[in-house]
Every structure is written in C-alpha cells, then in structure tokens.
Coordinates of N, CA, C and O in Angstrom, one line a residue:
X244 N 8.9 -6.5 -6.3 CA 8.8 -5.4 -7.2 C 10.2 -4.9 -7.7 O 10.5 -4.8 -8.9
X245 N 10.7 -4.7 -6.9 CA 12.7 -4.8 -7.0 C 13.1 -5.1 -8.2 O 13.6 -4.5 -9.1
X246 N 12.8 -6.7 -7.9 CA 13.5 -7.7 -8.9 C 13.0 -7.4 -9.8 O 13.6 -6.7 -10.7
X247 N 11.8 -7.8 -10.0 CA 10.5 -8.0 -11.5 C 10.9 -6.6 -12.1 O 11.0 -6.7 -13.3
X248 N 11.0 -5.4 -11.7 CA 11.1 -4.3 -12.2 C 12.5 -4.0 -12.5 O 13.0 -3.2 -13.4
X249 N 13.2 -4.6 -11.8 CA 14.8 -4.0 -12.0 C 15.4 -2.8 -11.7 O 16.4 -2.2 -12.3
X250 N 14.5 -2.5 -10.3 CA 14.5 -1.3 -9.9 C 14.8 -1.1 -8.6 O 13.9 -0.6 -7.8
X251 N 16.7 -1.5 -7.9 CA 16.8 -2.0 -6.5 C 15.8 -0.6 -5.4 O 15.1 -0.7 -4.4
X252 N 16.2 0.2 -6.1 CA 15.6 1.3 -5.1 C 14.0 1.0 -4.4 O 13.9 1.3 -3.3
X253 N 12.8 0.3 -5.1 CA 11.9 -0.5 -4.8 C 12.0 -0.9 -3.6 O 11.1 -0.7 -2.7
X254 N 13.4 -1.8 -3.4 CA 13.8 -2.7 -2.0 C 13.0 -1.7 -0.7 O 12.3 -2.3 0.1
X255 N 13.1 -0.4 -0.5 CA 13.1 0.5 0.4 C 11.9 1.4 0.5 O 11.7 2.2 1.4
X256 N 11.0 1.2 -0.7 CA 9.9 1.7 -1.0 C 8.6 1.0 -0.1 O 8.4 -0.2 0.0
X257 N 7.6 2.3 0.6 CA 6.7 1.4 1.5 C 5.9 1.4 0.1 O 6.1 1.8 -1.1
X258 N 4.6 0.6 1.2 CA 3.3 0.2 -0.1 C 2.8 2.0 -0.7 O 2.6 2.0 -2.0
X259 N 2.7 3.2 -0.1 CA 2.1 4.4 -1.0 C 3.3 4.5 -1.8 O 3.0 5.5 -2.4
X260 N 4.5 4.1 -2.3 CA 5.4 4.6 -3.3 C 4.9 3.2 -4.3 O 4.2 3.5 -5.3
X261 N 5.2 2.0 -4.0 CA 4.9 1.1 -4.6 C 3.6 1.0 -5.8 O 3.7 0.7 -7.0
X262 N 2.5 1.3 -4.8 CA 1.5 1.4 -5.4 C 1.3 2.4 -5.9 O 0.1 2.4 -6.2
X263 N 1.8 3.6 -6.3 CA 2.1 4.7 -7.3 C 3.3 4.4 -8.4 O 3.2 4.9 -9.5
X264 N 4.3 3.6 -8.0 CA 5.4 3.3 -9.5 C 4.4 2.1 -10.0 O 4.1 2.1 -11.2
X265 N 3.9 1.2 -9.3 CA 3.6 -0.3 -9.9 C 2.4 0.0 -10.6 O 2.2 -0.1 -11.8
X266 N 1.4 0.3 -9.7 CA -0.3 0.5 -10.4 C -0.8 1.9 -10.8 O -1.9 2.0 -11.2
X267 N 0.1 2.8 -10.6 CA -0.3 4.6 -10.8 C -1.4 4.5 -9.9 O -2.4 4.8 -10.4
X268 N -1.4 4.2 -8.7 CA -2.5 4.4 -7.4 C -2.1 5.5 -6.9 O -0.9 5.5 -7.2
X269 N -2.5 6.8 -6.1 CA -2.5 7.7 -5.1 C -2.9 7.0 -4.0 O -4.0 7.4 -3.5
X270 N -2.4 6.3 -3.5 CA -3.0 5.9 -2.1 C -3.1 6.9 -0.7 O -3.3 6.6 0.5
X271 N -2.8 8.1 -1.2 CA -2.9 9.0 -0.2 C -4.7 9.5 -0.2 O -5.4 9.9 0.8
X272 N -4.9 9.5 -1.9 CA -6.4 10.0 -1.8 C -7.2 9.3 -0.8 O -8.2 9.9 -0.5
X273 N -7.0 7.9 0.0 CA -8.2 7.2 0.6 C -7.3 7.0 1.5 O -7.0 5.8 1.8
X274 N -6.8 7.9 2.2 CA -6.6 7.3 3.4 C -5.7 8.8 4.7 O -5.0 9.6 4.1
X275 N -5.9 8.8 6.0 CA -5.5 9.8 6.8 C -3.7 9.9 6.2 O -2.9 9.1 5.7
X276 N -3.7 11.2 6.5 CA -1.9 11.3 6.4 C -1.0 10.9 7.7 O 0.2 10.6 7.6
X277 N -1.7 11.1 8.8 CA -1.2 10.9 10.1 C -2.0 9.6 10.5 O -3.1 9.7 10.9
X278 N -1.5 8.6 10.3 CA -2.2 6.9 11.1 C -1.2 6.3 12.0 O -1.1 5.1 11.8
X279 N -0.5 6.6 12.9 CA 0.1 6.1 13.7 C -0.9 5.4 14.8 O -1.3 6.1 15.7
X280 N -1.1 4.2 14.9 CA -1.6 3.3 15.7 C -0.7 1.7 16.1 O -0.1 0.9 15.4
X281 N -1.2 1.7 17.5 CA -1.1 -0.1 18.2 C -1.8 -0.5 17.6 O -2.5 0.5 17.5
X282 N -2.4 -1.3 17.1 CA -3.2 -2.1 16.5 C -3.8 -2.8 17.9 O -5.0 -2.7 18.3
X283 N -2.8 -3.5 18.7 CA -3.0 -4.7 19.8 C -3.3 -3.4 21.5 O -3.5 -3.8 22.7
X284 N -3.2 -2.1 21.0 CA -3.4 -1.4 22.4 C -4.7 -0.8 22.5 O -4.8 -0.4 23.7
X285 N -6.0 -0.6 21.5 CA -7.2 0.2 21.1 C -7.7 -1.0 20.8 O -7.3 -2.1 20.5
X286 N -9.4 -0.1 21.0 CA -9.7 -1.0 20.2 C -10.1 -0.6 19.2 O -10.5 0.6 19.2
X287 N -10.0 -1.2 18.0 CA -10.5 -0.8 16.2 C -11.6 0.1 16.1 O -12.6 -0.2 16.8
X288 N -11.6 1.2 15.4 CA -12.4 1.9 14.9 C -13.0 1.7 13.3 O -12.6 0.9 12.5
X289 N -13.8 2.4 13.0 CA -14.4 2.1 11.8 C -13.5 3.1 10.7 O -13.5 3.0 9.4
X290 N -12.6 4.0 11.8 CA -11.6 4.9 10.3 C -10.8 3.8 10.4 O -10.6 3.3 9.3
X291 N -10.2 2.9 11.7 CA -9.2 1.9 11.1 C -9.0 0.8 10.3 O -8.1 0.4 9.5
X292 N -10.5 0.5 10.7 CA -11.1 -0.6 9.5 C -10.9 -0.5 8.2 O -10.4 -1.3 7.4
X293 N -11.5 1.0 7.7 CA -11.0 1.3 6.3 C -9.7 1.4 6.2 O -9.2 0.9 5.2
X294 N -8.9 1.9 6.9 CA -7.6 2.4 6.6 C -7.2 0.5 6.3 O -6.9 0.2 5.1
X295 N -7.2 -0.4 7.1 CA -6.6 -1.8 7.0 C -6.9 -2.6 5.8 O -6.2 -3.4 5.1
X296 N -8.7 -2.1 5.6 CA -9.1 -2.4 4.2 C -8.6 -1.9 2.6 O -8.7 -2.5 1.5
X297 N -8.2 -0.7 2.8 CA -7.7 0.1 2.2 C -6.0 -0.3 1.3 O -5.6 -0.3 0.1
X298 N -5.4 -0.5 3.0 CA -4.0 -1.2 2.4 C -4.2 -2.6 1.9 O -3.5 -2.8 1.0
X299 N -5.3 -3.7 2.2 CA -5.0 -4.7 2.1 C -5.4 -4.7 0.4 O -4.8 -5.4 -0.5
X300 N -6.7 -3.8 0.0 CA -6.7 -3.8 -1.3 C -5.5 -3.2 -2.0 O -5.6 -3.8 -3.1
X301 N -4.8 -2.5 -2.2 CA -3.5 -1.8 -2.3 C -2.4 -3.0 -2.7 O -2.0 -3.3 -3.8
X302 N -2.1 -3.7 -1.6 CA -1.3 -4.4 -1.5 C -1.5 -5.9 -2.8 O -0.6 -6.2 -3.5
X303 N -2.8 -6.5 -2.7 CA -3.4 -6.9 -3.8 C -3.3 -6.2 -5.2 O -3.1 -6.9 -6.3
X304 N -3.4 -5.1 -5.2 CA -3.4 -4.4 -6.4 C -2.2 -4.4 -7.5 O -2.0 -4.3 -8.7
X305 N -1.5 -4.4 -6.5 CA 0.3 -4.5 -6.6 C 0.6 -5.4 -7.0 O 1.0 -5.4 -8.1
X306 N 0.5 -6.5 -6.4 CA 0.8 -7.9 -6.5 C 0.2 -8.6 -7.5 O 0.7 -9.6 -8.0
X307 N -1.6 -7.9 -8.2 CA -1.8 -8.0 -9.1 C -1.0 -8.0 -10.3 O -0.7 -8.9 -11.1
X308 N -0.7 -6.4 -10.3 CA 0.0 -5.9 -11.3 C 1.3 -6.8 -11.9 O 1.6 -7.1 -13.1
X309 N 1.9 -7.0 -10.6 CA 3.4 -7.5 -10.9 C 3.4 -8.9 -11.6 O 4.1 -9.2 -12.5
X310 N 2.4 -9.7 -11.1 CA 2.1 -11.3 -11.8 C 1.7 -11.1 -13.1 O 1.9 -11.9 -14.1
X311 N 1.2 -10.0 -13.2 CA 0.5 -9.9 -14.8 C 1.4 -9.5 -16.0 O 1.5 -10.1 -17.1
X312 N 2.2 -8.6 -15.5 CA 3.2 -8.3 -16.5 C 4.1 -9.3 -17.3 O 4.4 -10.4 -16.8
X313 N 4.5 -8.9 -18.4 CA 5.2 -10.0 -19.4 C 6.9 -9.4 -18.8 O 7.3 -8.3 -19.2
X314 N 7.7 -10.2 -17.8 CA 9.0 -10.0 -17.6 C 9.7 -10.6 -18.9 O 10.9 -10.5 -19.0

C-alpha cells in the first residue's frame, strides 16, 4: 500500500487505518475496540470467530482495492 500509493507513512499503518485510507472502510463499526487475545491459549469463541472473519475480509478488501487501481 506504501509503495502503490506513494504514501511511506502506510509502512506503519495497521489493517483499521489501511482499510479506511485504501477502501474508505470503518473497520471499527464491526468489530470490539478492546480484542486482546492468545489465539493458541483459549479456546475460540464465536465473537472471535467474527472478529478473525472480519479481518480476513478487510484484509481482502484492501488487497482488492490495491490490484485494481490504474498505478
């Protein structure tokens, strides 16, 4: 996103900034503000489930975006 955009500051940006400069997403609307978890110490819940499904569509979304654009 960095590069493609020309935007070093990106380098440092998690996926909720990313996916608000790249796709105009709120990724805060669908998901807890406090998620601090082990993944490998619990076992999964169904808020984590979304929360994982959530990012992975996000993350997709982005990646969409970025391939699609005319650089």
């Amino acid at each position: 996103a960095a590069c493609l955009m020309k935007s070093p500051r990106l380098s440092y940006c998690g996926v909720d900034e990313l996916a608000s400069v790249v796709s105009k997403l709120d990724l805060q609307k669908h998901r807890p503000l406090n998620i601090g978890y082990e993944w490998g110490r619990y076992e999964p819940s169904v808020e984590f489930a979304q929360v994982a499904t959530i990012n992975v569509y996000y993350y997709h979304k982005i990646g969409t975006e970025l391939l699609a654009r005319d650089w």
